[in-house]
Short mmCIF file of C-alpha atoms and ligand atoms in Angstrom, two decimals:
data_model
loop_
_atom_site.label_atom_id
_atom_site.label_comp_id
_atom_site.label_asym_id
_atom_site.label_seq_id
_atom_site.Cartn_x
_atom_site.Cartn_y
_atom_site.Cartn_z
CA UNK A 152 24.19 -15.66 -13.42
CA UNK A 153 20.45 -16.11 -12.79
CA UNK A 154 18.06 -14.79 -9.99
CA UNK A 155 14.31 -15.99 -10.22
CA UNK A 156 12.25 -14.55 -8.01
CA UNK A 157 8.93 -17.00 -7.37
CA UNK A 158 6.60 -15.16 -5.31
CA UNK A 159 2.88 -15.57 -4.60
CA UNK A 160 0.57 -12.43 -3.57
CA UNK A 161 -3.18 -12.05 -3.38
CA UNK A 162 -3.74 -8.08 -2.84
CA UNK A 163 -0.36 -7.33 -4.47
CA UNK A 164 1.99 -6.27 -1.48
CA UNK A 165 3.86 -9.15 -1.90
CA UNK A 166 3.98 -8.55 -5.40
CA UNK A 167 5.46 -5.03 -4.91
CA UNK A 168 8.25 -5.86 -2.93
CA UNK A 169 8.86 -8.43 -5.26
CA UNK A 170 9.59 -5.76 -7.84
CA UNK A 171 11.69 -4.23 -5.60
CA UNK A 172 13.76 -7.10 -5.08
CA UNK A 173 14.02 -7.60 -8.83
CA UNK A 174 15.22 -3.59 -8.92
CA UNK A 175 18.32 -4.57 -6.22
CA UNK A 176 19.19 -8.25 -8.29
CA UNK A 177 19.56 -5.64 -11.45
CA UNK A 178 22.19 -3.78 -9.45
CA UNK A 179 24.63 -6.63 -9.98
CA UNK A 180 26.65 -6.26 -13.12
CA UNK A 181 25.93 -9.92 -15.01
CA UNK A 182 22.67 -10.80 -13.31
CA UNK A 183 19.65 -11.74 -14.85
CA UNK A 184 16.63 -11.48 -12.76
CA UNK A 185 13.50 -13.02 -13.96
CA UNK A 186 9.98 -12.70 -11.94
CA UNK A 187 7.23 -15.87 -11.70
CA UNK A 188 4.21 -16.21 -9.74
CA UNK A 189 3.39 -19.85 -8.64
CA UNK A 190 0.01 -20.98 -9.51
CA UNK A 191 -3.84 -19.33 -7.82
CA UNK A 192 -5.24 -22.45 -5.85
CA UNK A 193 -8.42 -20.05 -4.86
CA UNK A 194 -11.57 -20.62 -6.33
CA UNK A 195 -12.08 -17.53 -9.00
CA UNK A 196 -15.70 -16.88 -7.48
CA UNK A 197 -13.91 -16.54 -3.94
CA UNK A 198 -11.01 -14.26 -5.66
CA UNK A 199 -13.96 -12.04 -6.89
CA UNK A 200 -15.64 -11.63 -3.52
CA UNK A 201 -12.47 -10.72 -1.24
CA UNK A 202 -11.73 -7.93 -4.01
CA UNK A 203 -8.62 -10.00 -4.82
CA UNK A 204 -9.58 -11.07 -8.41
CA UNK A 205 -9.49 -7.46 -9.20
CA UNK A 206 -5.84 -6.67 -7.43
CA UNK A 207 -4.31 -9.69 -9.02
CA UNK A 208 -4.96 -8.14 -12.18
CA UNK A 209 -2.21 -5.48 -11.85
CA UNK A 210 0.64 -8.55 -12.29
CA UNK A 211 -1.33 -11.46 -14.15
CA UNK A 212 1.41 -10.36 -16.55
CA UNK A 213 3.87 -12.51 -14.59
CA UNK A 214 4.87 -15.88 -16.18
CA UNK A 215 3.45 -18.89 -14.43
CA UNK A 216 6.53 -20.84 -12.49
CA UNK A 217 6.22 -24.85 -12.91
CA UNK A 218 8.95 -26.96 -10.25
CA UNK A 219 11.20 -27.50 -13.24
CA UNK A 220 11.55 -23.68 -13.58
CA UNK A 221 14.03 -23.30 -10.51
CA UNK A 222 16.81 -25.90 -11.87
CA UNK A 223 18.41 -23.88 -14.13
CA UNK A 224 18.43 -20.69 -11.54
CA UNK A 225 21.80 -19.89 -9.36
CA UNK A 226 20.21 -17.69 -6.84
CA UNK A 227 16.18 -18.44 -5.82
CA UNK A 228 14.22 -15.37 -3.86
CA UNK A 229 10.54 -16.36 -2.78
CA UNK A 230 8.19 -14.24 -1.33
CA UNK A 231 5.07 -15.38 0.46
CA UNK A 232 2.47 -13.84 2.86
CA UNK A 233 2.20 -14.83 5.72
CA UNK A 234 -1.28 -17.44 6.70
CA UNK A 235 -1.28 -18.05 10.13
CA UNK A 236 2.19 -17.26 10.48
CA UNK A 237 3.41 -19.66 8.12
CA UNK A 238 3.69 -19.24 4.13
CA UNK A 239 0.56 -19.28 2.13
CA UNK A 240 -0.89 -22.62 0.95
CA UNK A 241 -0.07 -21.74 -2.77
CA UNK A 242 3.79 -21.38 -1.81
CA UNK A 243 3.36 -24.91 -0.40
CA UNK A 244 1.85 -26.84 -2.83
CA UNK A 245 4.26 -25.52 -5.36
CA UNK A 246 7.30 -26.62 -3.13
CA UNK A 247 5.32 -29.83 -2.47
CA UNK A 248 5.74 -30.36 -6.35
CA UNK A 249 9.43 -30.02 -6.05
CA UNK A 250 9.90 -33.49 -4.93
CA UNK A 251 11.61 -34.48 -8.52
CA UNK A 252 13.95 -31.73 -7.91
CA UNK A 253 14.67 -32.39 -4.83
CA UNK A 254 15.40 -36.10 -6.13
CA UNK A 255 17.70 -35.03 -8.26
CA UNK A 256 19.61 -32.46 -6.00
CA UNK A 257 19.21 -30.24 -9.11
CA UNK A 258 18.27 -26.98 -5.79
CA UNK A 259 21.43 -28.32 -4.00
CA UNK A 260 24.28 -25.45 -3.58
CA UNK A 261 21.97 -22.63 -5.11
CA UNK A 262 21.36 -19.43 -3.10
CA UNK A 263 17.90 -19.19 -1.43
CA UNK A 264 16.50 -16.50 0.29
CA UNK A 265 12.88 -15.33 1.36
CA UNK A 266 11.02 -12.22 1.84
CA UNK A 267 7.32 -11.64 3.33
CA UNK A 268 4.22 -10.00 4.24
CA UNK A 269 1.91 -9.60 6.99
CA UNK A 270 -1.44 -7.87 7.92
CA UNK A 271 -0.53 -6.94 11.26
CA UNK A 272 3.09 -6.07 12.91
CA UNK A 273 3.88 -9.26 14.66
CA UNK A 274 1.14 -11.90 12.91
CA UNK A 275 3.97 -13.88 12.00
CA UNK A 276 6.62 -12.14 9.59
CA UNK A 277 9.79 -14.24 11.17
CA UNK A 278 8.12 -17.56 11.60
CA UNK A 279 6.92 -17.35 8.27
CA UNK A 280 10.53 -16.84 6.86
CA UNK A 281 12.21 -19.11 8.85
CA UNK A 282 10.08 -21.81 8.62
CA UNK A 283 10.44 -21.35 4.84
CA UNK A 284 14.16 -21.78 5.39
CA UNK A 285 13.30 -25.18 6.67
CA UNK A 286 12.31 -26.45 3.31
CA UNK A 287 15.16 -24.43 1.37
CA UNK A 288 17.74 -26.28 3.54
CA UNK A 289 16.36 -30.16 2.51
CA UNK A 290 16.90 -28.96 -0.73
CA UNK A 291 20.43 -27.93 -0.15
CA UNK A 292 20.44 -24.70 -0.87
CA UNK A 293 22.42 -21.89 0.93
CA UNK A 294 20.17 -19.36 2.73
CA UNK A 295 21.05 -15.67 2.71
CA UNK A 296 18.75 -13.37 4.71
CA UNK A 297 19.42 -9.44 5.23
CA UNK A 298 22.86 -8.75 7.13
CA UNK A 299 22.47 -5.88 9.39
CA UNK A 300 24.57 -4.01 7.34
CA UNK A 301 21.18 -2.90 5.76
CA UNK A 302 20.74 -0.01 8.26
CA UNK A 303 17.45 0.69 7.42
CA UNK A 304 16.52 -2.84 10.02
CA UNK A 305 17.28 -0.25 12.48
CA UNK A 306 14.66 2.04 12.09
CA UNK A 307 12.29 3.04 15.16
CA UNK A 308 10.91 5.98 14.29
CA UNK A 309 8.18 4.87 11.95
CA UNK A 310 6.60 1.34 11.77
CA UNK A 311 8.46 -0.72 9.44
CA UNK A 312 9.04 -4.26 8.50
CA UNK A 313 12.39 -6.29 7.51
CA UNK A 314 14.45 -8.43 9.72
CA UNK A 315 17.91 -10.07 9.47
CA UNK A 316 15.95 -12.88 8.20
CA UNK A 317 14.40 -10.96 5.35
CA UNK A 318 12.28 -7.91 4.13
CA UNK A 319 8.81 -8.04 5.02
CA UNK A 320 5.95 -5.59 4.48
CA UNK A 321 2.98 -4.94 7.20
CA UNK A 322 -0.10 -4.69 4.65
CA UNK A 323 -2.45 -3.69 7.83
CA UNK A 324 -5.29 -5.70 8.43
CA UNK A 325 -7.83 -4.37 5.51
CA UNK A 326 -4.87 -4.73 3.21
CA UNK A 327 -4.58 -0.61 2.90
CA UNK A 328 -0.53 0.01 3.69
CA UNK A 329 1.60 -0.96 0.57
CA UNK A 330 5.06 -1.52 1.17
CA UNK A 331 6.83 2.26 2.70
CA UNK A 332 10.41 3.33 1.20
CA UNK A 333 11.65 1.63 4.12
CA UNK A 334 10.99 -1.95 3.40
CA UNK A 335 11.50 -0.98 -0.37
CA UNK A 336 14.67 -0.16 0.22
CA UNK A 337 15.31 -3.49 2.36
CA UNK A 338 13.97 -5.49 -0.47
CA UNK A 339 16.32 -3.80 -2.78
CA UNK A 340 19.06 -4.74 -0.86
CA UNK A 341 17.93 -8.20 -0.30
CA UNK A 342 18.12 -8.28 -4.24
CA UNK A 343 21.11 -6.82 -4.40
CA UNK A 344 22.90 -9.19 -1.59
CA UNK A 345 21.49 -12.29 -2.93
CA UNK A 346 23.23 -11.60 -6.34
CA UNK A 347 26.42 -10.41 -5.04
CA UNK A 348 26.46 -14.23 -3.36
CA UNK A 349 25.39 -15.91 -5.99
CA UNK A 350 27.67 -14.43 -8.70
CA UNK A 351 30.61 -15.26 -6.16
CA UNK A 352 29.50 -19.11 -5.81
CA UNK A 353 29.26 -19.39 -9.58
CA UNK A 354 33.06 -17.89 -9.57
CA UNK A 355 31.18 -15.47 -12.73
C1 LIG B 111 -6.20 -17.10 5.70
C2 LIG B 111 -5.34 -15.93 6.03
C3 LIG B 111 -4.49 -16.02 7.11
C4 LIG B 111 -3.69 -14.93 7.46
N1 LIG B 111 -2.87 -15.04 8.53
C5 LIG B 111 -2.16 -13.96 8.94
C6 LIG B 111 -1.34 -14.05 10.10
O1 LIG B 111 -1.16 -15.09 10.73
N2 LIG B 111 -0.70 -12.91 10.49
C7 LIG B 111 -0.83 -11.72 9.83
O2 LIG B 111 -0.25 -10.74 10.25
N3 LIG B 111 -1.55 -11.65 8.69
C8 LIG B 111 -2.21 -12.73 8.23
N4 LIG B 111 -2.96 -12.66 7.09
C9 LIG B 111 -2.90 -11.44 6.26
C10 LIG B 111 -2.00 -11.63 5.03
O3 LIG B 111 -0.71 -12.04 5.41
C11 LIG B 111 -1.96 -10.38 4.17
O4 LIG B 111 -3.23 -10.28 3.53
C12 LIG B 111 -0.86 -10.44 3.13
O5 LIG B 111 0.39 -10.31 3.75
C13 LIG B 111 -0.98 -9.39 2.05
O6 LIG B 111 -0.02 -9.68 1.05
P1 LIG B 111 -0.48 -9.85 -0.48
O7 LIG B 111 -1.19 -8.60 -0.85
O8 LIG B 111 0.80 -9.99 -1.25
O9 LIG B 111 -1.34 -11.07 -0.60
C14 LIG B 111 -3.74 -13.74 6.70
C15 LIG B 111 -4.58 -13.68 5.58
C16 LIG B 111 -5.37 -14.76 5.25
C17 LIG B 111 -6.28 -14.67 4.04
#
């Protein structure tokens, strides 16, 4: 059973949770997780002057995804940041190329499930998801979000994100907070649940 986790981050928090995800999907006896990053649409001289050229270095490591790479996968996790409270423009044009796929209803009866990031507390976290789950459902695919029986949702006595629709991270404005144990630990699980699902749809 196969988990591919496409994700796109600029300063890396995305990135991080993204690992952390990966960490829960490798909890599930049978599952193979495998990470992609969809493709920089930013100018490299821009990259280089928000200080993002430099932080995108710590996972150029991570395969490039192309549309075709999500067919063969039974579960699909993507993480985004948030722009204007909707996913990045990179997330979008890669799901704008998925028009073949979509064609084909090679997505259709697959798990998909989304995770975030935003600068501020409430810039957008649960828009961003579920407007992402928009897309996932045209494509027929079977959203799973976080199920309250991840506790940690319930936490008050530190900021945190993660919401039943998904982890998320608060990066802070200057991009200074990386993702706390808190929304770690809600990524993991978001791994982990995804991949329990999936390996009960494939019957594997
Ligand atoms: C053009 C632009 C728009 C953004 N819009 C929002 C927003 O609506 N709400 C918010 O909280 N953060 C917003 N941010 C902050 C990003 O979401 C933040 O930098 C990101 O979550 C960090 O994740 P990353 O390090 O994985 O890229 C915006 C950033 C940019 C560059």
């Amino acid at each position: 059973m196969k988990v591919k986790i496409v994700f796109y981050s600029m300063y890396g928090h995305v990135y991080r949770m993204a690992e952390a995800v990966a960490e829960g999907v490798r909890e599930v006896k049978g599952a193979e997780v495998e990470l992609l990053q969809v493709p920089e649409l930013v100018p490299d001289g821009v990259l280089e002057k928000s200080g993002a050229r430099k932080a995108r270095e710590a996972f150029a490591h991570i395969p490039v995804a192309k549309p075709d790479d999500l067919a063969d996968a039974d579960a699909i996790i993507f993480g985004a940041p948030t722009r204007f409270g909707n996913m990045c423009g990179q997330m979008r044009n890669f799901l704008d190329q998925t028009g073949g796929l979509w064609a084909q209803n090679a997505l259709v009866g697959k798990v998909g499930s989304v995770f975030t990031s935003t600068g501020t507390q409430h810039g957008g976290q649960e828009t961003t998801i579920t407007s992402f789950h928009t897309t996932l459902l045209h494509h027929g695919m079977v959203i799973v979000g976080l199920p309250y029986t991840e506790t940690r949702q319930f936490t008050l006595d530190e900021i945190s994100g993660g919401s039943p629709y998904g982890a998320t991270t608060i990066a802070a404005p200057d991009g200074s907070r990386m993702p706390s144990e808190n929304e770690l630990g809600m990524a993991r699980f978001q791994g982990r649940h995804v991949a329990t699902i999936a390996k009960k749809l494939v019957g594997a």
